[in-house]
Amino acid sequence: MAFIDWKESYNTGVGPIDEQHQKLVELINELHSAMKQAKSKEVIGDVIGELAKYTQYHFTDEEKYMQRANYPKLLEHKKEHDDFVAHVSDYKGRFDRGEVMLSIDVLNFLQDWLVDHIEGSDQDYVSYVKG
């Protein structure tokens, strides 16, 4: 059973963005699976690193769509992205230094943030574009 199941409400109707969101869900599910299977710190660290890297790629791409559409809340949306990246990067650094372990609290944060962001801010952008 997946930690996060993809729901129709996550779809934005923007094909590449939906595919990227699905990839983010897959990576969080992979992280959950690695934790449940008590994988090594190296394996878990690699998944966290991949999640951080892919998140930055996705945010950059999503922001390009918003810029092309002259989305008036782009800066606000970008700040949400930047805050999330900073949080994940900080966590990754602390994990790599052995200061924190992967926990269900971290996974819940990732899940809650992603779902809230997709169903909130991202859907607001879609509503604006569909006007």
Backbone as JSON, one array per atom type, in Angstrom:
{
  "sequence": "MAFIDWKESYNTGVGPIDEQHQKLVELINELHSAMKQAKSKEVIGDVIGELAKYTQYHFTDEEKYMQRANYPKLLEHKKEHDDFVAHVSDYKGRFDRGEVMLSIDVLNFLQDWLVDHIEGSDQDYVSYVKG",
  "N": [[0.84, -1.18, 0.0], [0.55, 2.19, -0.85], [2.07, 5.12, 0.54], [1.17, 7.65, -0.15], [-1.64, 7.95, -2.08], [-2.44, 8.6, -5.42], [-4.79, 11.04, -6.31], [-7.7, 12.11, -8.1], [-8.24, 14.78, -7.59], [-5.78, 15.95, -7.46], [-4.97, 16.47, -10.0], [-4.07, 18.92, -12.37], [-4.59, 19.45, -14.96], [-2.65, 20.32, -16.58], [-0.54, 18.72, -18.42], [2.44, 18.11, -18.26], [2.99, 19.16, -15.71], [1.28, 17.71, -14.05], [2.41, 15.17, -14.43], [4.91, 15.59, -13.26], [4.13, 16.14, -10.64], [3.13, 13.62, -9.99], [5.5, 12.16, -10.07], [6.82, 13.3, -7.87], [5.15, 12.37, -5.83], [5.65, 9.63, -6.13], [8.36, 9.58, -5.35], [8.19, 10.35, -2.65], [6.71, 8.19, -1.73], [8.59, 6.19, -2.23], [10.54, 6.93, -0.41], [9.16, 6.5, 1.98], [8.8, 3.73, 1.8], [11.49, 2.91, 1.89], [12.1, 3.66, 4.5], [10.32, 2.04, 5.98], [11.33, -0.47, 5.34], [13.68, -0.41, 6.61], [16.02, 0.51, 5.32], [19.46, 1.27, 4.48], [21.27, 4.13, 5.78], [22.59, 5.4, 3.73], [21.11, 4.66, 1.41], [18.6, 5.79, 2.02], [19.38, 8.45, 2.24], [20.14, 8.92, -0.41], [17.64, 8.81, -1.69], [16.36, 10.97, -0.47], [18.01, 12.99, -1.43], [17.5, 12.76, -4.2], [14.8, 13.43, -4.2], [14.95, 16.11, -3.31], [16.42, 17.27, -5.41], [14.77, 16.74, -7.64], [12.49, 18.11, -6.89], [13.34, 20.78, -7.01], [13.79, 20.98, -9.77], [11.15, 20.58, -10.71], [9.79, 22.77, -9.51], [11.04, 24.95, -10.77], [10.25, 24.5, -13.43], [7.44, 24.65, -13.18], [7.16, 27.3, -12.36], [7.97, 28.6, -14.68], [5.81, 28.08, -16.4], [3.9, 29.59, -15.06], [4.98, 32.13, -15.28], [4.87, 32.56, -18.05], [2.13, 32.73, -18.33], [1.61, 35.08, -17.15], [0.9, 35.05, -14.45], [-0.52, 36.51, -11.67], [0.12, 35.92, -9.02], [2.64, 34.88, -8.93], [5.1, 35.54, -7.58], [4.41, 35.16, -4.9], [3.78, 32.46, -4.99], [6.24, 31.41, -5.77], [7.7, 32.01, -3.48], [6.57, 30.19, -1.66], [7.54, 27.84, -2.82], [10.33, 28.31, -2.58], [10.6, 28.4, 0.22], [9.91, 25.78, 0.9], [11.93, 24.31, -0.44], [14.16, 25.26, 0.96], [13.59, 24.23, 3.49], [13.63, 21.43, 3.02], [16.25, 21.15, 2.08], [17.7, 21.95, 4.32], [16.91, 19.92, 6.1], [17.98, 17.71, 4.74], [20.74, 18.24, 4.94], [21.08, 18.1, 7.75], [20.34, 15.44, 8.11], [22.35, 14.13, 6.64], [24.54, 14.77, 8.24], [24.02, 13.26, 10.42], [22.41, 14.24, 12.4], [19.66, 14.08, 12.5], [17.07, 11.63, 12.01], [15.21, 9.79, 9.52], [11.77, 10.05, 9.83], [8.32, 9.24, 10.57], [7.06, 11.63, 11.02], [8.46, 13.44, 9.41], [7.85, 12.41, 6.89], [5.07, 12.76, 6.94], [5.0, 15.56, 6.99], [6.06, 16.11, 4.4], [4.11, 14.89, 2.78], [1.75, 16.3, 3.58], [2.46, 18.95, 2.93], [2.88, 18.8, 0.13], [0.37, 17.85, -0.88], [-1.39, 19.85, 0.1], [-0.31, 22.04, -1.24], [-0.61, 21.38, -3.97], [-3.42, 21.07, -4.14], [-4.19, 23.55, -3.33], [-2.54, 26.2, -3.88], [-1.53, 25.49, -6.48], [-3.86, 24.74, -7.83], [-5.16, 27.17, -7.76], [-3.65, 28.65, -9.56], [-4.27, 27.2, -11.9], [-7.0, 27.74, -12.1], [-6.85, 30.46, -12.63], [-5.58, 30.47, -15.16], [-7.45, 29.09, -16.71], [-9.45, 30.85, -16.52]],
  "CA": [[0.0, 0.0, 0.0], [1.33, 3.42, -0.98], [1.94, 6.13, 1.59], [0.28, 8.63, -0.77], [-2.33, 7.47, -3.28], [-2.78, 9.7, -6.33], [-6.23, 11.29, -6.39], [-8.11, 12.98, -9.22], [-8.2, 16.18, -7.15], [-4.42, 16.46, -7.62], [-4.75, 16.82, -11.4], [-4.22, 20.33, -12.73], [-4.94, 19.55, -16.36], [-1.42, 20.69, -17.3], [0.1, 17.41, -18.5], [3.78, 17.98, -17.68], [2.95, 19.47, -14.27], [0.68, 16.54, -13.4], [3.41, 14.09, -14.45], [5.93, 15.92, -12.26], [3.53, 15.92, -9.32], [3.09, 12.17, -9.78], [6.88, 11.75, -9.76], [7.08, 13.7, -6.48], [4.42, 11.41, -4.99], [6.42, 8.38, -6.2], [9.58, 9.71, -4.55], [7.81, 10.31, -1.23], [6.36, 6.79, -1.48], [9.85, 5.45, -2.19], [11.17, 7.27, 0.87], [8.39, 5.79, 3.0], [9.14, 2.32, 1.66], [12.87, 2.73, 2.38], [12.06, 3.75, 5.96], [9.65, 0.84, 6.5], [12.2, -1.62, 5.12], [14.92, -0.13, 7.36], [17.16, 0.6, 4.39], [20.63, 1.94, 5.04], [21.29, 5.59, 5.77], [23.03, 5.8, 2.39], [19.98, 4.51, 0.49], [17.6, 6.8, 2.37], [19.98, 9.73, 1.87], [20.07, 9.04, -1.86], [16.26, 9.12, -2.05], [16.12, 12.35, -0.04], [18.72, 13.82, -2.39], [16.76, 12.74, -5.46], [13.58, 14.2, -3.96], [15.32, 17.53, -3.26], [16.83, 17.67, -6.76], [13.61, 16.72, -8.54], [11.6, 19.18, -6.45], [13.84, 22.03, -7.58], [13.49, 20.92, -11.21], [9.7, 20.77, -10.88], [9.4, 24.14, -9.17], [11.53, 25.82, -11.84], [9.38, 24.29, -14.58], [6.11, 25.17, -12.85], [7.25, 28.76, -12.34], [8.04, 29.03, -16.08], [4.43, 28.09, -16.87], [3.22, 30.72, -14.43], [5.53, 33.36, -15.85], [4.31, 32.69, -19.41], [0.71, 33.07, -18.22], [1.53, 36.33, -16.38], [0.16, 34.74, -13.22], [-0.25, 37.61, -10.74], [0.6, 35.45, -7.71], [3.87, 34.13, -9.16], [6.1, 35.77, -6.52], [3.9, 34.5, -3.69], [3.9, 31.02, -5.24], [7.67, 31.12, -5.75], [8.12, 32.04, -2.07], [6.19, 28.88, -1.1], [8.52, 26.89, -3.34], [11.64, 28.58, -1.97], [10.55, 28.0, 1.64], [9.92, 24.31, 0.94], [13.27, 23.86, -0.83], [15.05, 25.56, 2.08], [13.27, 23.29, 4.56], [14.11, 20.11, 2.63], [17.71, 21.22, 2.02], [18.17, 21.98, 5.71], [16.71, 18.58, 6.63], [18.96, 16.82, 4.08], [22.03, 18.51, 5.56], [21.07, 17.55, 9.11], [20.31, 13.98, 7.96], [23.69, 13.71, 6.22], [25.46, 14.93, 9.38], [23.61, 12.35, 11.48], [21.71, 14.98, 13.46], [18.26, 13.65, 12.51], [16.75, 10.4, 11.28], [13.94, 9.85, 8.8], [10.68, 9.64, 10.71], [6.98, 9.4, 10.0], [6.75, 13.06, 11.08], [9.04, 14.06, 8.21], [7.03, 11.96, 5.76], [3.78, 13.44, 7.04], [5.22, 16.94, 6.55], [6.19, 16.1, 2.94], [2.8, 14.58, 2.23], [0.82, 17.4, 3.84], [2.85, 20.13, 2.16], [2.65, 18.57, -1.3], [-1.06, 17.78, -1.16], [-1.96, 21.18, 0.32], [0.18, 22.94, -2.28], [-1.26, 21.01, -5.24], [-4.86, 21.33, -4.08], [-4.41, 24.96, -3.02], [-1.85, 27.17, -4.74], [-1.45, 25.06, -7.88], [-5.21, 24.8, -8.41], [-5.46, 28.59, -7.94], [-3.01, 28.99, -10.84], [-5.06, 26.57, -12.97], [-8.24, 28.52, -12.22], [-6.49, 31.72, -13.29], [-5.3, 30.21, -16.58], [-8.69, 28.7, -17.38], [-10.22, 32.09, -16.46]],
  "C": [[0.89, 1.24, 0.0], [1.08, 4.35, 0.2], [1.0, 7.24, 1.11], [-0.32, 7.98, -2.01], [-2.7, 8.68, -4.13], [-4.3, 9.81, -6.43], [-6.51, 12.22, -7.57], [-8.0, 14.45, -8.84], [-6.8, 16.79, -7.26], [-4.14, 16.9, -9.06], [-5.0, 18.3, -11.64], [-4.73, 20.49, -14.15], [-3.78, 20.03, -17.22], [-0.55, 19.44, -17.28], [1.46, 17.29, -17.86], [3.81, 18.24, -16.17], [2.35, 18.28, -13.52], [1.67, 15.37, -13.35], [4.49, 14.34, -13.4], [5.39, 15.75, -10.85], [3.48, 14.43, -9.0], [4.47, 11.63, -9.44], [7.23, 12.12, -8.32], [6.38, 12.75, -5.51], [5.17, 10.08, -4.98], [7.67, 8.44, -5.32], [9.27, 9.69, -3.05], [7.41, 8.88, -0.85], [7.61, 5.92, -1.38], [10.58, 5.7, -0.87], [10.48, 6.53, 2.01], [8.73, 4.3, 2.99], [10.54, 2.03, 2.2], [12.9, 2.78, 3.9], [11.44, 2.47, 6.55], [10.53, -0.4, 6.39], [13.55, -1.46, 5.82], [16.15, -0.17, 6.45], [18.29, 1.38, 5.04], [20.49, 3.46, 4.94], [21.67, 6.09, 4.38], [21.88, 5.74, 1.39], [18.94, 5.59, 0.76], [18.12, 8.19, 1.99], [19.93, 9.98, 0.38], [18.65, 9.42, -2.31], [15.92, 10.56, -1.65], [16.79, 13.31, -1.02], [18.0, 13.91, -3.73], [15.48, 13.56, -5.34], [13.89, 15.7, -3.98], [15.65, 18.04, -4.66], [15.62, 17.75, -7.69], [12.63, 17.83, -8.18], [12.04, 20.51, -7.04], [13.57, 22.09, -9.08], [12.02, 21.23, -11.46], [9.3, 22.21, -10.6], [9.84, 25.12, -10.25], [10.62, 25.72, -13.07], [8.0, 24.9, -14.35], [6.11, 26.7, -12.89], [7.36, 29.33, -13.76], [6.63, 29.09, -16.69], [3.71, 29.31, -16.32], [3.69, 32.05, -15.01], [4.94, 33.6, -17.25], [2.85, 33.12, -19.38], [0.51, 34.42, -17.51], [0.7, 36.16, -15.11], [0.49, 35.78, -12.16], [0.29, 37.18, -9.37], [1.91, 34.67, -7.83], [4.87, 34.32, -8.01], [5.69, 35.1, -5.21], [4.08, 32.98, -3.81], [5.37, 30.6, -5.17], [8.2, 31.12, -4.33], [7.76, 30.72, -1.38], [7.2, 27.82, -1.54], [9.87, 27.06, -2.65], [11.69, 28.14, -0.51], [10.62, 26.48, 1.77], [11.31, 23.77, 0.61], [14.25, 24.1, 0.31], [14.84, 24.56, 3.22], [13.84, 21.9, 4.24], [15.64, 20.08, 2.59], [18.32, 21.21, 3.42], [18.05, 20.58, 6.33], [17.75, 17.62, 6.05], [20.34, 17.0, 4.7], [22.13, 17.91, 6.95], [21.06, 16.02, 9.07], [21.71, 13.48, 7.61], [24.71, 13.8, 7.35], [25.1, 14.02, 10.56], [22.88, 13.02, 12.63], [20.25, 14.58, 13.59], [18.13, 12.35, 11.73], [15.46, 10.64, 10.49], [12.86, 9.32, 9.74], [9.35, 9.82, 9.99], [6.56, 10.87, 10.05], [7.27, 13.79, 9.85], [8.2, 13.67, 6.99], [5.66, 12.62, 5.77], [3.89, 14.9, 6.6], [5.29, 17.01, 5.02], [4.84, 15.87, 2.27], [1.85, 15.77, 2.38], [1.17, 18.62, 3.0], [2.51, 19.94, 0.69], [1.17, 18.58, -1.63], [-1.71, 19.15, -0.99], [-1.55, 22.14, -0.79], [-0.5, 22.65, -3.62], [-2.73, 21.41, -5.22], [-5.18, 22.8, -3.79], [-3.8, 25.87, -4.07], [-1.81, 26.76, -6.21], [-2.82, 25.12, -8.55], [-5.65, 26.26, -8.62], [-4.87, 29.07, -9.26], [-3.84, 28.44, -12.0], [-6.36, 27.34, -13.18], [-7.99, 29.84, -12.93], [-6.31, 31.51, -14.79], [-6.58, 29.87, -17.34], [-9.69, 29.86, -17.42], [-11.65, 31.94, -16.7]]
}
